[in-house]
XYZ file of C-alpha atoms in Angstrom:
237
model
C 5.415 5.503 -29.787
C 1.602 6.917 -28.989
C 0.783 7.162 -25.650
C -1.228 5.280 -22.693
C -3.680 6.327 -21.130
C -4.978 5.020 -17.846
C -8.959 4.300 -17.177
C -10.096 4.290 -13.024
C -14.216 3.859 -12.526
C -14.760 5.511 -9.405
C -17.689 5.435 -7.124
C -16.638 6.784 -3.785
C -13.629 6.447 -3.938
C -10.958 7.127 -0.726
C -8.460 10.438 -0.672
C -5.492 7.812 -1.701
C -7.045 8.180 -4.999
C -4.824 10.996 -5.246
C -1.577 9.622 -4.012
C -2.766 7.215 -6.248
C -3.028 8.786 -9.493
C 0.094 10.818 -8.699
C 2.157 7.569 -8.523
C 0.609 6.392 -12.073
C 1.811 9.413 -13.178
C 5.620 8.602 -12.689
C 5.248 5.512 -15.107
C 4.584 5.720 -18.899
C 0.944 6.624 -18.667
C -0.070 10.162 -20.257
C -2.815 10.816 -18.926
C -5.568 9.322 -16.593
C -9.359 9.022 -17.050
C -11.254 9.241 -13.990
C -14.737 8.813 -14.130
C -17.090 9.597 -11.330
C -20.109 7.061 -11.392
C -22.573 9.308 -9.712
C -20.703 9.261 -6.648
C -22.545 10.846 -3.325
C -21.856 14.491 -3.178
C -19.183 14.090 0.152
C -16.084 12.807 -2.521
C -16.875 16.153 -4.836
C -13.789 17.355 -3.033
C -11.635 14.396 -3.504
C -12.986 14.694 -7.563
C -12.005 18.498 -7.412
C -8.423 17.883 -5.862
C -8.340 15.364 -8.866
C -9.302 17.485 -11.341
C -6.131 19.778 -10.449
C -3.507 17.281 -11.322
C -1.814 17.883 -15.025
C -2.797 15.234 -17.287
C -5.723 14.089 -15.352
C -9.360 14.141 -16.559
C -12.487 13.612 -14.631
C -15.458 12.818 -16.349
C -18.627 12.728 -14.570
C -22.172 10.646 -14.434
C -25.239 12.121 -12.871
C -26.311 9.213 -11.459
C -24.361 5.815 -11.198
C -24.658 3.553 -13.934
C -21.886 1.056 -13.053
C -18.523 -0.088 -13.695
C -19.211 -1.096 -17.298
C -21.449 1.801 -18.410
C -17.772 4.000 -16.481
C -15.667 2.077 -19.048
C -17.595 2.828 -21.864
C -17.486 6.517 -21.301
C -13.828 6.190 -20.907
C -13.767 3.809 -24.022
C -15.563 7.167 -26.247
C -14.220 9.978 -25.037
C -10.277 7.844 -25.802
C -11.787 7.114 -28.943
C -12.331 10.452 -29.758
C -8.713 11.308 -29.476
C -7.709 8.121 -31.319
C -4.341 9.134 -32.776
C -2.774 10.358 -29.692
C -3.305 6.675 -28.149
C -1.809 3.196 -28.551
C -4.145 2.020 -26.245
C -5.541 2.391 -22.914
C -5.173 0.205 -19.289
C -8.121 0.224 -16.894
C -7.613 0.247 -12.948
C -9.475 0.094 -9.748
C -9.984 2.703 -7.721
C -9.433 1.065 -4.263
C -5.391 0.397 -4.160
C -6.573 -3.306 -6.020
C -3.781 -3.180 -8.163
C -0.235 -1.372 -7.199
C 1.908 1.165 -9.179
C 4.125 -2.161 -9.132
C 1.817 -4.138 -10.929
C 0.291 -1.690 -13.057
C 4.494 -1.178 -14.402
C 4.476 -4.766 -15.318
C 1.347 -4.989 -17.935
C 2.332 -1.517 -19.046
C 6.181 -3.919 -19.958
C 4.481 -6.570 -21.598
C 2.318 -4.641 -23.880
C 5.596 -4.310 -25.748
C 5.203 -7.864 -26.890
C 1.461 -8.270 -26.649
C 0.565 -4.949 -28.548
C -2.531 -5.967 -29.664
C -5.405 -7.612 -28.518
C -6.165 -7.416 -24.653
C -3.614 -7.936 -22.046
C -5.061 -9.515 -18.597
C -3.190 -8.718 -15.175
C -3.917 -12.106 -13.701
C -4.338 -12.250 -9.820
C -2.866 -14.808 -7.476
C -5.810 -15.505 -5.353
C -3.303 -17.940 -3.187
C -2.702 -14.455 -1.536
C -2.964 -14.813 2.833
C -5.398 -11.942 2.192
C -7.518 -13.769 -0.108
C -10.530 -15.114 1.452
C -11.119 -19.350 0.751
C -14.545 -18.193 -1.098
C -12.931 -15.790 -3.274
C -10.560 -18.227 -4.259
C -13.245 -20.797 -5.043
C -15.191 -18.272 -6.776
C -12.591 -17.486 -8.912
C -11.807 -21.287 -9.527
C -15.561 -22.302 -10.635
C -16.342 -18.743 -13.042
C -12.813 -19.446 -14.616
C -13.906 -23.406 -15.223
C -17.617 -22.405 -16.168
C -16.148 -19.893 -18.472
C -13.612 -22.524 -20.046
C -16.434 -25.157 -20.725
C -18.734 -22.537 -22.291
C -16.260 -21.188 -24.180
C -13.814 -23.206 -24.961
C -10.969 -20.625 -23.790
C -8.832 -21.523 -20.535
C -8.636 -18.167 -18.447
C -7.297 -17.958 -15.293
C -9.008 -14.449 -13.837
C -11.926 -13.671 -15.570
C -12.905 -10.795 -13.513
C -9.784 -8.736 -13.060
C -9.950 -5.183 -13.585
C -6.055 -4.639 -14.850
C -6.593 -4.777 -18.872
C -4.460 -3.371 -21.205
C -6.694 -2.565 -24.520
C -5.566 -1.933 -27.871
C -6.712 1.104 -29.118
C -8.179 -0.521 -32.138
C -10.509 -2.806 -30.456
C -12.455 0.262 -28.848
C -15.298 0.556 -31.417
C -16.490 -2.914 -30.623
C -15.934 -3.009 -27.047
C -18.351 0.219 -26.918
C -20.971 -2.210 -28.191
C -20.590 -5.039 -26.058
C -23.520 -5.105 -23.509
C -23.534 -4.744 -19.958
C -23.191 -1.605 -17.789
C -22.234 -2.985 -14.601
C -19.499 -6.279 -13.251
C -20.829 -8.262 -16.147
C -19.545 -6.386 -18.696
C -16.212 -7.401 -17.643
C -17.354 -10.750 -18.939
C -18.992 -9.842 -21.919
C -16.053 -8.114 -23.104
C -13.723 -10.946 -23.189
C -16.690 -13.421 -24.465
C -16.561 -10.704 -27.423
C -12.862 -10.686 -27.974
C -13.413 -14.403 -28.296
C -16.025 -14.244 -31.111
C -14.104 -11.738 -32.597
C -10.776 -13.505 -32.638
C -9.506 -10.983 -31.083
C -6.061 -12.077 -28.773
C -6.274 -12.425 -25.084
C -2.936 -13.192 -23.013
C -2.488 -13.560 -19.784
C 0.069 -11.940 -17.286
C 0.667 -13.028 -13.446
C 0.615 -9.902 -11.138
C 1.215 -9.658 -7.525
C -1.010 -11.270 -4.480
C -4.135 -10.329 -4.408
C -4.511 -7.021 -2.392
C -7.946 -6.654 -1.348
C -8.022 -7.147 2.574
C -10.409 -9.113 3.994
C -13.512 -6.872 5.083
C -12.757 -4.254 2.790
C -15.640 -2.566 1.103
C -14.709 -2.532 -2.891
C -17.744 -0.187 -4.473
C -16.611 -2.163 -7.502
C -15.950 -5.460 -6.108
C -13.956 -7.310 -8.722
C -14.800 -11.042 -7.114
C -18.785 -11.126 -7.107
C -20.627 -13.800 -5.626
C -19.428 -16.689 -8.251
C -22.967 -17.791 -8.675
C -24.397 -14.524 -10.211
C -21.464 -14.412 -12.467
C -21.934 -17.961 -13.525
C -26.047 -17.258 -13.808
C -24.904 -14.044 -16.280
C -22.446 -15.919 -17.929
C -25.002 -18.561 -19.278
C -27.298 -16.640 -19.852
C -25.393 -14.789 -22.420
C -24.457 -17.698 -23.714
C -27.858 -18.593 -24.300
C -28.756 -15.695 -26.013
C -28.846 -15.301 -29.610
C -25.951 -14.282 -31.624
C -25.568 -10.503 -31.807
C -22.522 -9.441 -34.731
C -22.442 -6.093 -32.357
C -20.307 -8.364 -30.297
């Protein structure tokens, strides 16, 4: 069996980043990818401490770029080590998604071994907010009726990605939240699978600043969303 390898974006992130990536560690991940999206210069020590850890790489941007553009460095540098990988599983930076959850995609991409796995969130969570539920509800529905494909978290940051669909997925446009979007539109045209698995509560507290906020406003989502479907065909995607 080739290995995993975990992908975290990070744009200022918090010290329990560290605790963090130690705990991801202790599961069947080989190695993390950590890259630094231009990040102000008061985390370089929390991006030093990182780079210490065994079987952790940072990789760096100059300036920020966004989430997508952070996945697509990932997505090459992976890529450029294909046959030591299965595949790869990208994770927020900001405790979004526990060791606990993380275990239970990393499980089910013994069945699903292709394709894309989603982590689904349950936005019926007490520290879900009523708009973030609602936003989730009306990009998921928007995204069905353009596309024909019932999802039930569009946005979520917990994929597991087969190592063969990388190529592509570095093509797919978008360098910041949208490209989250883009990439599943893509999977879609490409026929590439997309399943669906139900992960914990949703564990973003109410308040909390998320530098990559997985639940935009539901409007600009929607507004990207159509316009991309708008647009005309592109067979990089």
């Amino acid at each position: 069996m080739k290995n995993i390898a975990a992908i975290i974006p990070a744009f200022n992130p918090q010290s329990s980043l560290i605790t963090y990536v130690h705990q991801l560690l202790t599961t069947t991940i080989s190695q993390i990818i950590i890259v630094n999206d231009g990040s102000d210069d008061k985390y370089e020590n929390i991006f030093e401490e990182l780079k210490s850890i065994n079987c952790c790489r940072v990789l760096e941007h100059d300036k920020n770029i966004g989430k997508g553009g952070a996945l697509k460095t990932a997505f090459s540098y992976i890529w450029s080590q294909k046959s030591q990988f299965q595949g790869v599983i990208t994770v927020g930076a900001h405790n979004q998604h526990t060791v606990q959850d993380v275990k239970l995609v990393l499980t089910m991409t013994k069945v699903f071994s292709e394709g894309i796995v989603l982590g689904v969130r349950n936005f019926h969570s007490s520290d879900s907010t009523l708009l973030s539920y609602w936003g989730n509800r009306a990009t998921s529905l928007f995204f069905e009726l353009l596309y024909h494909k019932k999802l039930m978290d569009t946005q979520t940051g917990l994929r597991y990605i087969s190592i063969k669909e990388l190529p592509w997925l570095l093509r797919v446009k978008g360098a910041r939240y949208d490209y989250d979007t883009n990439m599943l539109v893509a999977a879609l045209k490409r026929k590439c699978p997309i399943f669906e698995v139900e992960i914990g509560q949703l564990r973003i507290k109410k308040n909390t600043i998320i530098q990559y906020d997985e639940i935009n406003n539901a409007g600009t989502i929607i507004t990207k969303m159509l316009m991309n479907y708008l647009k005309p065909r592109d067979n990089n995607q």
